[in-house]
mmCIF file of C-alpha atoms in Angstrom:
data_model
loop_
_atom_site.group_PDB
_atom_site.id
_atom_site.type_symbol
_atom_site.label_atom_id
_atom_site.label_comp_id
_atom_site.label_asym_id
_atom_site.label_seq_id
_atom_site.Cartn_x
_atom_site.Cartn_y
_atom_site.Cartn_z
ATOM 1 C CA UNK P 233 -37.323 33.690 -10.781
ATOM 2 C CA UNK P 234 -35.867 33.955 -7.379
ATOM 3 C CA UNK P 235 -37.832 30.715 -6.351
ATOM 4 C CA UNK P 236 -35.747 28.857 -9.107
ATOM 5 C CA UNK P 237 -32.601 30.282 -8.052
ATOM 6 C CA UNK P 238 -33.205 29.240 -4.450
ATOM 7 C CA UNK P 239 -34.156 25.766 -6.252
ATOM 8 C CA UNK P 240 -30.436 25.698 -7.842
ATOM 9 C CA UNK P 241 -28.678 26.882 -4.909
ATOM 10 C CA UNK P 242 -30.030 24.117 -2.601
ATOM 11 C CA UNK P 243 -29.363 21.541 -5.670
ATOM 12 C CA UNK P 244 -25.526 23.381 -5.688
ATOM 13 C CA UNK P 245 -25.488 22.463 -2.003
ATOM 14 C CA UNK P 246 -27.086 18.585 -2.056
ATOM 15 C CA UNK P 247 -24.443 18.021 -4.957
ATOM 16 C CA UNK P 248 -21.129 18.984 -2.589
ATOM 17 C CA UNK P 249 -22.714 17.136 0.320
ATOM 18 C CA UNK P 250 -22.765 13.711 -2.053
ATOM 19 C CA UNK P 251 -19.416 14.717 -3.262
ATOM 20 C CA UNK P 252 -18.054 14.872 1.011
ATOM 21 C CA UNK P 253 -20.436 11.362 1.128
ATOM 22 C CA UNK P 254 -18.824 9.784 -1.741
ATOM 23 C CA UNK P 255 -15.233 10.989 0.099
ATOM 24 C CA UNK P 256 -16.656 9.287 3.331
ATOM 25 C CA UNK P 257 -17.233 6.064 1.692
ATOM 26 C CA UNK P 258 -13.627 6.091 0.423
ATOM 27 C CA UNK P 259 -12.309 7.030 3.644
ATOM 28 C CA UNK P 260 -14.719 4.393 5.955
ATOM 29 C CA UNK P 261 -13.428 1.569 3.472
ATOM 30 C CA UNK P 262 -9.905 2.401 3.804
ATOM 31 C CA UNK P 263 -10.260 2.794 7.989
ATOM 32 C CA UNK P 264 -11.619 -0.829 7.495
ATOM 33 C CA UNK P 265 -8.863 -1.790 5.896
ATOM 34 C CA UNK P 266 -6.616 0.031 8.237
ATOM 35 C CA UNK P 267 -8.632 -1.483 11.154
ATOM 36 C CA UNK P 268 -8.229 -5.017 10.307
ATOM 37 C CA UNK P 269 -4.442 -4.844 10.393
ATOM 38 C CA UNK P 270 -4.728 -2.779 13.852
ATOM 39 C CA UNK P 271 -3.731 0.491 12.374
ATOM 40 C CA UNK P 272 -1.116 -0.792 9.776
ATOM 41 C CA UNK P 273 -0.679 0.351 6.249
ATOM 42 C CA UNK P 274 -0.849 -2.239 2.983
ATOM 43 C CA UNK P 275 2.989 -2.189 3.657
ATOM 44 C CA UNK P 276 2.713 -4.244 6.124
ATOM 45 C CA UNK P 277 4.444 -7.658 6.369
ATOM 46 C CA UNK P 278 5.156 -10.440 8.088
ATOM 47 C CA UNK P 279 8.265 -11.676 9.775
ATOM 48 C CA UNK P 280 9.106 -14.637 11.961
ATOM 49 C CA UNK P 281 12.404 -14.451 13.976
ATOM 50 C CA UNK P 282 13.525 -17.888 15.805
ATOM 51 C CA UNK P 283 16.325 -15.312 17.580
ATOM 52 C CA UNK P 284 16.862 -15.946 21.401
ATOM 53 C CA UNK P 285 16.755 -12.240 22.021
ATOM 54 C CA UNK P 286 14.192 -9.621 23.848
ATOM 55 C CA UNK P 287 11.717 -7.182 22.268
ATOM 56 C CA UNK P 288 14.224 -4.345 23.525
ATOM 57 C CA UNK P 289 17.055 -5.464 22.277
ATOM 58 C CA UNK P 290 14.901 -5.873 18.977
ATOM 59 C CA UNK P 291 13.877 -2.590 19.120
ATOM 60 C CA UNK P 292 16.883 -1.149 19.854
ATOM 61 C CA UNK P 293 18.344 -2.878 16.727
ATOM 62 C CA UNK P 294 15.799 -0.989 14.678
ATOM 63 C CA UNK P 295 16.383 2.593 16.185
ATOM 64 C CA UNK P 296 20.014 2.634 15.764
ATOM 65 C CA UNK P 297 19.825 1.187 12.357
ATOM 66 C CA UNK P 298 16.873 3.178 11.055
ATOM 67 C CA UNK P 299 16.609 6.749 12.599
ATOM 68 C CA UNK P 300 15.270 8.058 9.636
ATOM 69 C CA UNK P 301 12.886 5.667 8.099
ATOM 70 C CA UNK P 302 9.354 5.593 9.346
ATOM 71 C CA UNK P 303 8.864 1.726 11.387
ATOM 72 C CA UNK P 304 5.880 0.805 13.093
ATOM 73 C CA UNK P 305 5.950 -2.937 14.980
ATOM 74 C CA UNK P 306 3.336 -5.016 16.154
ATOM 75 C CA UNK P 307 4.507 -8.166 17.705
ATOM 76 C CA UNK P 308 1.353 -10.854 18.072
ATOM 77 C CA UNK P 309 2.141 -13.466 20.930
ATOM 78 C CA UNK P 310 1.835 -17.112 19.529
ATOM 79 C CA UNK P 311 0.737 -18.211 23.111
ATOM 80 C CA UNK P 312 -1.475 -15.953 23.725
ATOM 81 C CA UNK P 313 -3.709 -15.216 20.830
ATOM 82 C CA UNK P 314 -5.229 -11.663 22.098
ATOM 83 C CA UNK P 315 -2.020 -10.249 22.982
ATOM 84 C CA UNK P 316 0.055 -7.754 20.572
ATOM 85 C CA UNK P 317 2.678 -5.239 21.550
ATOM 86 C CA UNK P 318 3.128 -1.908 19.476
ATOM 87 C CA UNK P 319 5.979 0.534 19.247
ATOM 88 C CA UNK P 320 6.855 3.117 16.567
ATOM 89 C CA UNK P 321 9.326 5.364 15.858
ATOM 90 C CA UNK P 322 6.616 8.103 14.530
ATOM 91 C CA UNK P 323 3.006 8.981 15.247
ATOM 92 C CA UNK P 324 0.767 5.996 14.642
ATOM 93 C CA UNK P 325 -2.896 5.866 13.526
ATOM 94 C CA UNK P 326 -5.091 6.730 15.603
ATOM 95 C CA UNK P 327 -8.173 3.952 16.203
ATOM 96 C CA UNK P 328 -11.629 5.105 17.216
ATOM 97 C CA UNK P 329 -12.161 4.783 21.114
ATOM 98 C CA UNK P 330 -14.745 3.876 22.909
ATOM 99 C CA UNK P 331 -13.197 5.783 26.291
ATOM 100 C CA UNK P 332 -9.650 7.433 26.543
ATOM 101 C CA UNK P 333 -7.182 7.278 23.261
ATOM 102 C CA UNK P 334 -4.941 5.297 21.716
ATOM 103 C CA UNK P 335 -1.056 5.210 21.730
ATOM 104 C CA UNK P 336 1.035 7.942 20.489
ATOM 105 C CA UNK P 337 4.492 8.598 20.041
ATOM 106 C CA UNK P 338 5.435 9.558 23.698
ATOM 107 C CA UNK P 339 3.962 6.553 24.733
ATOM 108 C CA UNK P 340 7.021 4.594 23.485
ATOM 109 C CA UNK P 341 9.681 6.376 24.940
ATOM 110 C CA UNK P 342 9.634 6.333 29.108
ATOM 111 C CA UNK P 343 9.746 3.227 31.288
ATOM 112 C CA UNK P 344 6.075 2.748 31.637
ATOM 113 C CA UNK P 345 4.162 0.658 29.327
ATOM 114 C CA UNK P 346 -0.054 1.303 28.619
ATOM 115 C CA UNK P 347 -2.401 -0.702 27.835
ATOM 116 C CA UNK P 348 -5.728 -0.386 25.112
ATOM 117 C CA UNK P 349 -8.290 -2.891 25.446
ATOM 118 C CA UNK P 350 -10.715 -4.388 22.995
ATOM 119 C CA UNK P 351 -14.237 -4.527 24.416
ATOM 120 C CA UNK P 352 -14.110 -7.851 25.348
ATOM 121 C CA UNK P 353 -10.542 -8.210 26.048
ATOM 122 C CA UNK P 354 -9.750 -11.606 27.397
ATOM 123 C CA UNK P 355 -7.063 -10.277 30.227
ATOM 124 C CA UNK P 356 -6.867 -9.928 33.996
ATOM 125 C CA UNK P 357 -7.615 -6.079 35.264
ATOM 126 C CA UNK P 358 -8.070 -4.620 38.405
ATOM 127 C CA UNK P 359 -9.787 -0.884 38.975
ATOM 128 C CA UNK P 360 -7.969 1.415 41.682
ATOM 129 C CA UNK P 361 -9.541 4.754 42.420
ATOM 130 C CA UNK P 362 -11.090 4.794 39.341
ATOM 131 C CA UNK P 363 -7.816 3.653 37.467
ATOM 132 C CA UNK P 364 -8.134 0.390 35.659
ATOM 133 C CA UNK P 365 -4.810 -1.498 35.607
ATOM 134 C CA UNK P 366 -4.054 -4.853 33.466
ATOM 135 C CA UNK P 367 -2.020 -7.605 35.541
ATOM 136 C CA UNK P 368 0.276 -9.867 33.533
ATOM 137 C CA UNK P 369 2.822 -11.781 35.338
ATOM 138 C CA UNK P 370 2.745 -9.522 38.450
ATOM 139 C CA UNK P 371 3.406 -6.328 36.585
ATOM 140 C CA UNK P 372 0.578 -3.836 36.365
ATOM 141 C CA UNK P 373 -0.107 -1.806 32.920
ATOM 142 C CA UNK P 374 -2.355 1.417 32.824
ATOM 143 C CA UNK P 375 -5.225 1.275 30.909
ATOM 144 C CA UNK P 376 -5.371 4.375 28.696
ATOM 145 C CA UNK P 377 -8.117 3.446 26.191
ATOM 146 C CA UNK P 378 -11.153 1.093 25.557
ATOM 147 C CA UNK P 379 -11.461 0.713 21.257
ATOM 148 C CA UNK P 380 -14.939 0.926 19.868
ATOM 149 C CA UNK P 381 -16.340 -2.301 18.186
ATOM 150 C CA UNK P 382 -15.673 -3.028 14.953
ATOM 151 C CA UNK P 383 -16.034 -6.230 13.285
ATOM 152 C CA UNK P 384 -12.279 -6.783 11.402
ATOM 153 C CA UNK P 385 -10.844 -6.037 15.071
ATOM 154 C CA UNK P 386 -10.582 -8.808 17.578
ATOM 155 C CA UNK P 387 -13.015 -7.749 20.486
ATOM 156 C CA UNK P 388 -11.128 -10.333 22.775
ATOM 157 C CA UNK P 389 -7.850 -8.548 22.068
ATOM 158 C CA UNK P 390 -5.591 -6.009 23.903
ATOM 159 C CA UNK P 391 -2.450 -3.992 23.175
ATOM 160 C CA UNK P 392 0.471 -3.247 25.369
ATOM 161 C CA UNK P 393 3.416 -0.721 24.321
ATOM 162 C CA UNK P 394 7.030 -1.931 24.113
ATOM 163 C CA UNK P 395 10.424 -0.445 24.040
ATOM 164 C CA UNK P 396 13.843 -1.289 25.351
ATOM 165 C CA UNK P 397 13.148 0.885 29.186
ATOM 166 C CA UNK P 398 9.696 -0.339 29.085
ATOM 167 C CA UNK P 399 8.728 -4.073 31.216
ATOM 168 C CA UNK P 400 7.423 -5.451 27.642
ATOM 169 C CA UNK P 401 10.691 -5.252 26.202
ATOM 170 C CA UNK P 402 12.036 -7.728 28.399
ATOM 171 C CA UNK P 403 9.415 -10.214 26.605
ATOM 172 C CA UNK P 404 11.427 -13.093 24.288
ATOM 173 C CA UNK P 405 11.133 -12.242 20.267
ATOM 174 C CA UNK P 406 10.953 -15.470 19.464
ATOM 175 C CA UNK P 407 7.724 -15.717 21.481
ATOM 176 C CA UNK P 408 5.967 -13.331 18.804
ATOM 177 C CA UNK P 409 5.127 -12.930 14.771
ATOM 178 C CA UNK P 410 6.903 -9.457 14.018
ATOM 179 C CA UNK P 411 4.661 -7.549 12.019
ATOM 180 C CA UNK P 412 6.855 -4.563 10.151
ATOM 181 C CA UNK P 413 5.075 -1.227 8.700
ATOM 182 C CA UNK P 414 7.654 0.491 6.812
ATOM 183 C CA UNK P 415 9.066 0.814 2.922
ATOM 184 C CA UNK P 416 9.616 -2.597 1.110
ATOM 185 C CA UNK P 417 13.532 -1.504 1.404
ATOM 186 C CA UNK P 418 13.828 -1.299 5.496
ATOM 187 C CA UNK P 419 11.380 -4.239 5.739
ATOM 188 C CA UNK P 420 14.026 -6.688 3.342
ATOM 189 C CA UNK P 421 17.385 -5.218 5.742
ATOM 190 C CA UNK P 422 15.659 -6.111 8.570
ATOM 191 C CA UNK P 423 14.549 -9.822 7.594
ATOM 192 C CA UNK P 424 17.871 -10.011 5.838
ATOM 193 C CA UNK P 425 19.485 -9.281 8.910
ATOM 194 C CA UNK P 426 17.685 -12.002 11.262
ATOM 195 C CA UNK P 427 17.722 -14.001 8.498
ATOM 196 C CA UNK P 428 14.218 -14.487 7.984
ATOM 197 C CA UNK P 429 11.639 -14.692 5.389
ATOM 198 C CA UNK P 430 8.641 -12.160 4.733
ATOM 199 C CA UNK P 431 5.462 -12.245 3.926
ATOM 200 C CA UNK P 432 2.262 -10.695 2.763
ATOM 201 C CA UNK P 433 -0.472 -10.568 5.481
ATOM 202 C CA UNK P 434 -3.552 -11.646 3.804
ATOM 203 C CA UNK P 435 -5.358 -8.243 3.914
ATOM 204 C CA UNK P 436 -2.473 -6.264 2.086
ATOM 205 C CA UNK P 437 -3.367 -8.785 -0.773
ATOM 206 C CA UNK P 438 -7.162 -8.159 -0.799
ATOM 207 C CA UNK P 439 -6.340 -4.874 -0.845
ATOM 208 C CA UNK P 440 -4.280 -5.289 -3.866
ATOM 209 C CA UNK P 441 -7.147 -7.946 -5.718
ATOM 210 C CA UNK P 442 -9.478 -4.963 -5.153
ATOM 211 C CA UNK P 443 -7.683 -1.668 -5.591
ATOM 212 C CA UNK P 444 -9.892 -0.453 -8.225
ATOM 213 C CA UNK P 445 -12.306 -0.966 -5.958
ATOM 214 C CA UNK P 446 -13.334 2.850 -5.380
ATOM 215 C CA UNK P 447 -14.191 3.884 -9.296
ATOM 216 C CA UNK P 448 -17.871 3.962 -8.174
ATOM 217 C CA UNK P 449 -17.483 6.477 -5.339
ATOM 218 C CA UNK P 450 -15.036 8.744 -7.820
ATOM 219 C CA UNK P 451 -17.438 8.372 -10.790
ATOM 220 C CA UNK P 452 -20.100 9.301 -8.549
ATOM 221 C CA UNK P 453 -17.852 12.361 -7.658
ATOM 222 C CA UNK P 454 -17.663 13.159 -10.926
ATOM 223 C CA UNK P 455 -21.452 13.230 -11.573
ATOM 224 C CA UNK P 456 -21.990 15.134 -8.391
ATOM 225 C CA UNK P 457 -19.252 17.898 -9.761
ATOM 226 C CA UNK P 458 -21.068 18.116 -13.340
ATOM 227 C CA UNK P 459 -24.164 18.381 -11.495
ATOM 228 C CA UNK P 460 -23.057 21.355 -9.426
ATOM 229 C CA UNK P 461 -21.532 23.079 -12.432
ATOM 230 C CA UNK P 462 -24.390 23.056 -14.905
ATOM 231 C CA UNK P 463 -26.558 24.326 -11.927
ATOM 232 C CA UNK P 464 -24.545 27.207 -11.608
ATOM 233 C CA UNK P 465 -23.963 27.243 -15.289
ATOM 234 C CA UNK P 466 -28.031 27.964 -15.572
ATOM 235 C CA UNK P 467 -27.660 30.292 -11.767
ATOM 236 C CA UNK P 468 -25.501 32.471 -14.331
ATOM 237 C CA UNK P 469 -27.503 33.041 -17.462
ATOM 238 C CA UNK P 470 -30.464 33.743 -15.276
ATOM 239 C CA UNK P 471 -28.870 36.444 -13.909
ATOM 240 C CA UNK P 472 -27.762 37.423 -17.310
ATOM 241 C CA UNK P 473 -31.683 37.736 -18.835
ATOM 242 C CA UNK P 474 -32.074 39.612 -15.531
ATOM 243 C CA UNK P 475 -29.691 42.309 -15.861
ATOM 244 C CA UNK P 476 -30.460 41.977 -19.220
ATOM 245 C CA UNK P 477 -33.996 43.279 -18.691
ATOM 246 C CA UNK P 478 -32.567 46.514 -17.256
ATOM 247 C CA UNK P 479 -31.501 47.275 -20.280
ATOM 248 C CA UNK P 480 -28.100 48.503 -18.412
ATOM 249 C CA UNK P 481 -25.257 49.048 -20.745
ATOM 250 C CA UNK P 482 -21.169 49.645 -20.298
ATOM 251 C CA UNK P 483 -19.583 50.368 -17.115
ATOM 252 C CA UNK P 484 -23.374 50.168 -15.191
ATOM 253 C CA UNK P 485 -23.593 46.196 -16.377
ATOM 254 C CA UNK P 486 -20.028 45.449 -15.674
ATOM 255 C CA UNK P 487 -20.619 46.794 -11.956
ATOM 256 C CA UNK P 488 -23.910 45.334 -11.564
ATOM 257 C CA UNK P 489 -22.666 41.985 -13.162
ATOM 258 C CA UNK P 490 -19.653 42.188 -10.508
ATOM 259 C CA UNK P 491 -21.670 43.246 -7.333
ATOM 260 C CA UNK P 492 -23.406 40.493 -8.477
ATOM 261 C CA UNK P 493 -21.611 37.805 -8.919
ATOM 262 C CA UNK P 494 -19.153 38.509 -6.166
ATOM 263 C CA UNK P 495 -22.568 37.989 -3.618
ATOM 264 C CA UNK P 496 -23.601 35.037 -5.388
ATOM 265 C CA UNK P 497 -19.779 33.395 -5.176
ATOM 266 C CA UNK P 498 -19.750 34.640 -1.784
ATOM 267 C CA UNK P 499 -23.439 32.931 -0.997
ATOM 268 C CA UNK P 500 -21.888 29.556 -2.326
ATOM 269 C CA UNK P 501 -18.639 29.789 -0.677
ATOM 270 C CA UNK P 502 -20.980 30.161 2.117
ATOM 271 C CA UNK P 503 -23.175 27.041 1.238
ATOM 272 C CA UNK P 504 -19.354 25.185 0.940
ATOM 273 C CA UNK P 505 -18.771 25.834 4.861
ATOM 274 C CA UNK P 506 -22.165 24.588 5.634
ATOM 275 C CA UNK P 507 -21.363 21.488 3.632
ATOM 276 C CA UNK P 508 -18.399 20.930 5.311
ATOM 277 C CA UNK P 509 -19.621 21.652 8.632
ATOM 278 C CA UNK P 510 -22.555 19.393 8.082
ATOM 279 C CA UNK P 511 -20.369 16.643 6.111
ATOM 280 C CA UNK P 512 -18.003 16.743 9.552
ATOM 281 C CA UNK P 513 -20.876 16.175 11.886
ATOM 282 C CA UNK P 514 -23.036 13.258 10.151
ATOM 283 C CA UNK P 515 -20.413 11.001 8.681
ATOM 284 C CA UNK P 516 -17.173 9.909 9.203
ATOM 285 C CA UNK P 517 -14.440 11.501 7.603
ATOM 286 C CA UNK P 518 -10.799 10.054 8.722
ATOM 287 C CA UNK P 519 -8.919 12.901 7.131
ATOM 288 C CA UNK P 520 -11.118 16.522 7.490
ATOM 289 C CA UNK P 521 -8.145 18.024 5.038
ATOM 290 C CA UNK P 522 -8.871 15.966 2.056
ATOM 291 C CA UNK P 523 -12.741 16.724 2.406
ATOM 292 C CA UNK P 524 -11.583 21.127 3.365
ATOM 293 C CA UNK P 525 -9.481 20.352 -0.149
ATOM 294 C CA UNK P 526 -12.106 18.274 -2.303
ATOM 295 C CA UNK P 527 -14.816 20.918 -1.615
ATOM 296 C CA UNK P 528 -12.530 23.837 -1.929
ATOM 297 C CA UNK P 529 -11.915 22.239 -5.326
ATOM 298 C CA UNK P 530 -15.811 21.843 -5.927
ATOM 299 C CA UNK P 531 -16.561 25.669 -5.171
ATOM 300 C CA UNK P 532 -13.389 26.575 -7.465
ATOM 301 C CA UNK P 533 -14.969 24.683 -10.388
ATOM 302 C CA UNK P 534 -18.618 25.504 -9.683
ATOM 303 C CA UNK P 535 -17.285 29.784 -9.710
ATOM 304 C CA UNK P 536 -15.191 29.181 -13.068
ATOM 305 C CA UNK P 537 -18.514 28.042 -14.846
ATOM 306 C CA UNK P 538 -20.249 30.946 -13.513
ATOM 307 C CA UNK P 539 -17.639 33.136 -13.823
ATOM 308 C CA UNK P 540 -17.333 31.599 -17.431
ATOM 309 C CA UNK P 541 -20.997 31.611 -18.442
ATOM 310 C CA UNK P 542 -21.422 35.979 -17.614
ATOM 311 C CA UNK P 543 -18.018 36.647 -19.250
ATOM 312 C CA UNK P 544 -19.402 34.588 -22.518
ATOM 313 C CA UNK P 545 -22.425 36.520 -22.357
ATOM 314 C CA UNK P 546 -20.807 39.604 -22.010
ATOM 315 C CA UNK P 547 -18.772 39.581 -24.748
ATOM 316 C CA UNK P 548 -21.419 38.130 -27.258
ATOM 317 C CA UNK P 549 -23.537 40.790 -26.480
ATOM 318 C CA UNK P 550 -20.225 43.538 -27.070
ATOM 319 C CA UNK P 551 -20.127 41.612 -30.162
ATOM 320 C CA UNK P 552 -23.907 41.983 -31.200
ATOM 321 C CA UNK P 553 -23.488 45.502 -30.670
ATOM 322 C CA UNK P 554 -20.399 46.270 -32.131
ATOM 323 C CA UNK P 555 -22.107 44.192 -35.542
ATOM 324 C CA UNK P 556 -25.145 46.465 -35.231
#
């Protein structure tokens, strides 16, 4: 008997680690989504701006206009084909590094502008002391972060911040494609406004073609879930035809049932943890809270049928007795 129970525990515990898998594959397809646009949402668009202005003054535009709304800008040269600048008025997503980090927030806001290379970034560097500088037009950027390779990135390709104190912001806008991450709202009063036209970037629309592209991975969920519950559907009236062969009766079964089934809950919430810990270290999970939340949900569910399954019992067998 205790063999089997070890058998359903262990099944309990391969079920939530496909449930965390199936969350991975969700959340590797959307960072390939996210990569191929550079760390942009699918509200990204596109905007061309023929106006004689800088970057800063640009960017200024948008932070006196906007100080509330959430803007992220990429601007992609139309010279030079591995070049993009990046500011944002908020924390921006983070891309996978191969060495150092990517931008944040802060990064924006002082004189100084970094740089983060692609592997094979087409761009003139030079190492000091262990430093490695980019040179562009007799201005040196520090290099802050190399990005790991990824196919829907451009290896060749390296990213410089912007912002009005910063040397990139003295760059001309109309030497760039202005690529806008905000609501559909802010992104129509800013084209409005340099009288421009949007448009879609081609992965926002695959996206859209294929949005109900993740069924599988949530029906597979699903299955997992089931899976988990029936097992500790059966866990529970095993434990019932043991207790039952005591032949205890009234307040003795209720505290043996309880004593039980708290160690039993407590021995799965411990088999959660390991899932999670295990789920964190083997695959890649973009957002740990969603997978803490999805398997806190599991354990929940997997308890109430337990929980469910000795009360039943319980009762029928008041019921039984009460009859006889």
């Amino acid at each position: 008997m205790k063999i089997k129970k070890i058998i359903l525990v262990i099944v309990i515990f391969l079920s939530l680690l496909g449930i965390g898998s199936m969350l991975s594959n969700v959340q590797s397809r959307e960072a390939d989504q996210l990569l191929e646009a550079y760390g942009l949402s699918n509200n990204t668009r596109y905007i061309n701006v023929k106006s004689n202005q800088n970057v800063g003054s640009f960017i200024t535009y948008l932070q006196k206009n906007y100080p509330k709304n959430k803007i992220q800008v990429h601007l992609a040269s139309k010279s030079k084909d591995n070049q993009t600048l990046v500011w944002s008025n908020h924390e921006v997503v983070t891309l996978p590094t191969e060495s150092g980090r990517y931008f944040t927030a802060d990064d924006f806001k002082g004189r100084v502008s970094f740089a983060v290379l692609g592997l094979n970034a087409k761009v003139p560097t030079l190492k000091v002391q262990d430093n490695q500088y980019v040179h562009l037009n007799q201005t040196y950027y520090s290099v802050i972060g190399i990005l790991k390779h990824y196919r829907q990135m451009k290896q060749n390709g390296y990213y410089l911040t912007t912002g009005p104190k910063q040397p990139t912001g003295k760059f001309k806008l109309k030497n760039y494609i202005i690529i806008v991450d905000s609501s559909s709202k802010t992104i129509r009063q800013i084209a409005k406004h340099y009288h421009a036209k949007v448009k879609t970037p081609l992965f926002v629309k695959n996206h859209q073609i294929h949005q109900f592209s993740f069924l599988r991975e949530i029906a597979l969920i699903a299955v997992f879930l089931i899976i988990a519950f029936l097992s500790n559907l059966l866990l529970a009236y095993m434990d019932w035809q043991t207790v039952k062969q005591t032949h205890l009766n009234g307040a003795l079964l209720r505290n043996w049932l309880i004593n039980h089934g708290i160690r039993i809950l407590l021995i799965e919430l411990a088999v959660t943890f390991g899932a999670y810990f295990f789920l964190s270290w083997r695959t890649f999970i973009s957002n740990k809270q969603h997978l803490i939340w999805l398997l806190a949900l599991s354990w929940l569910i997997i308890a109430a049928a337990y929980s469910f399954c000795v009360i039943h019992q319980l009762r029928k067998d008041q019921k039984n007795d009460q009859a006889a």
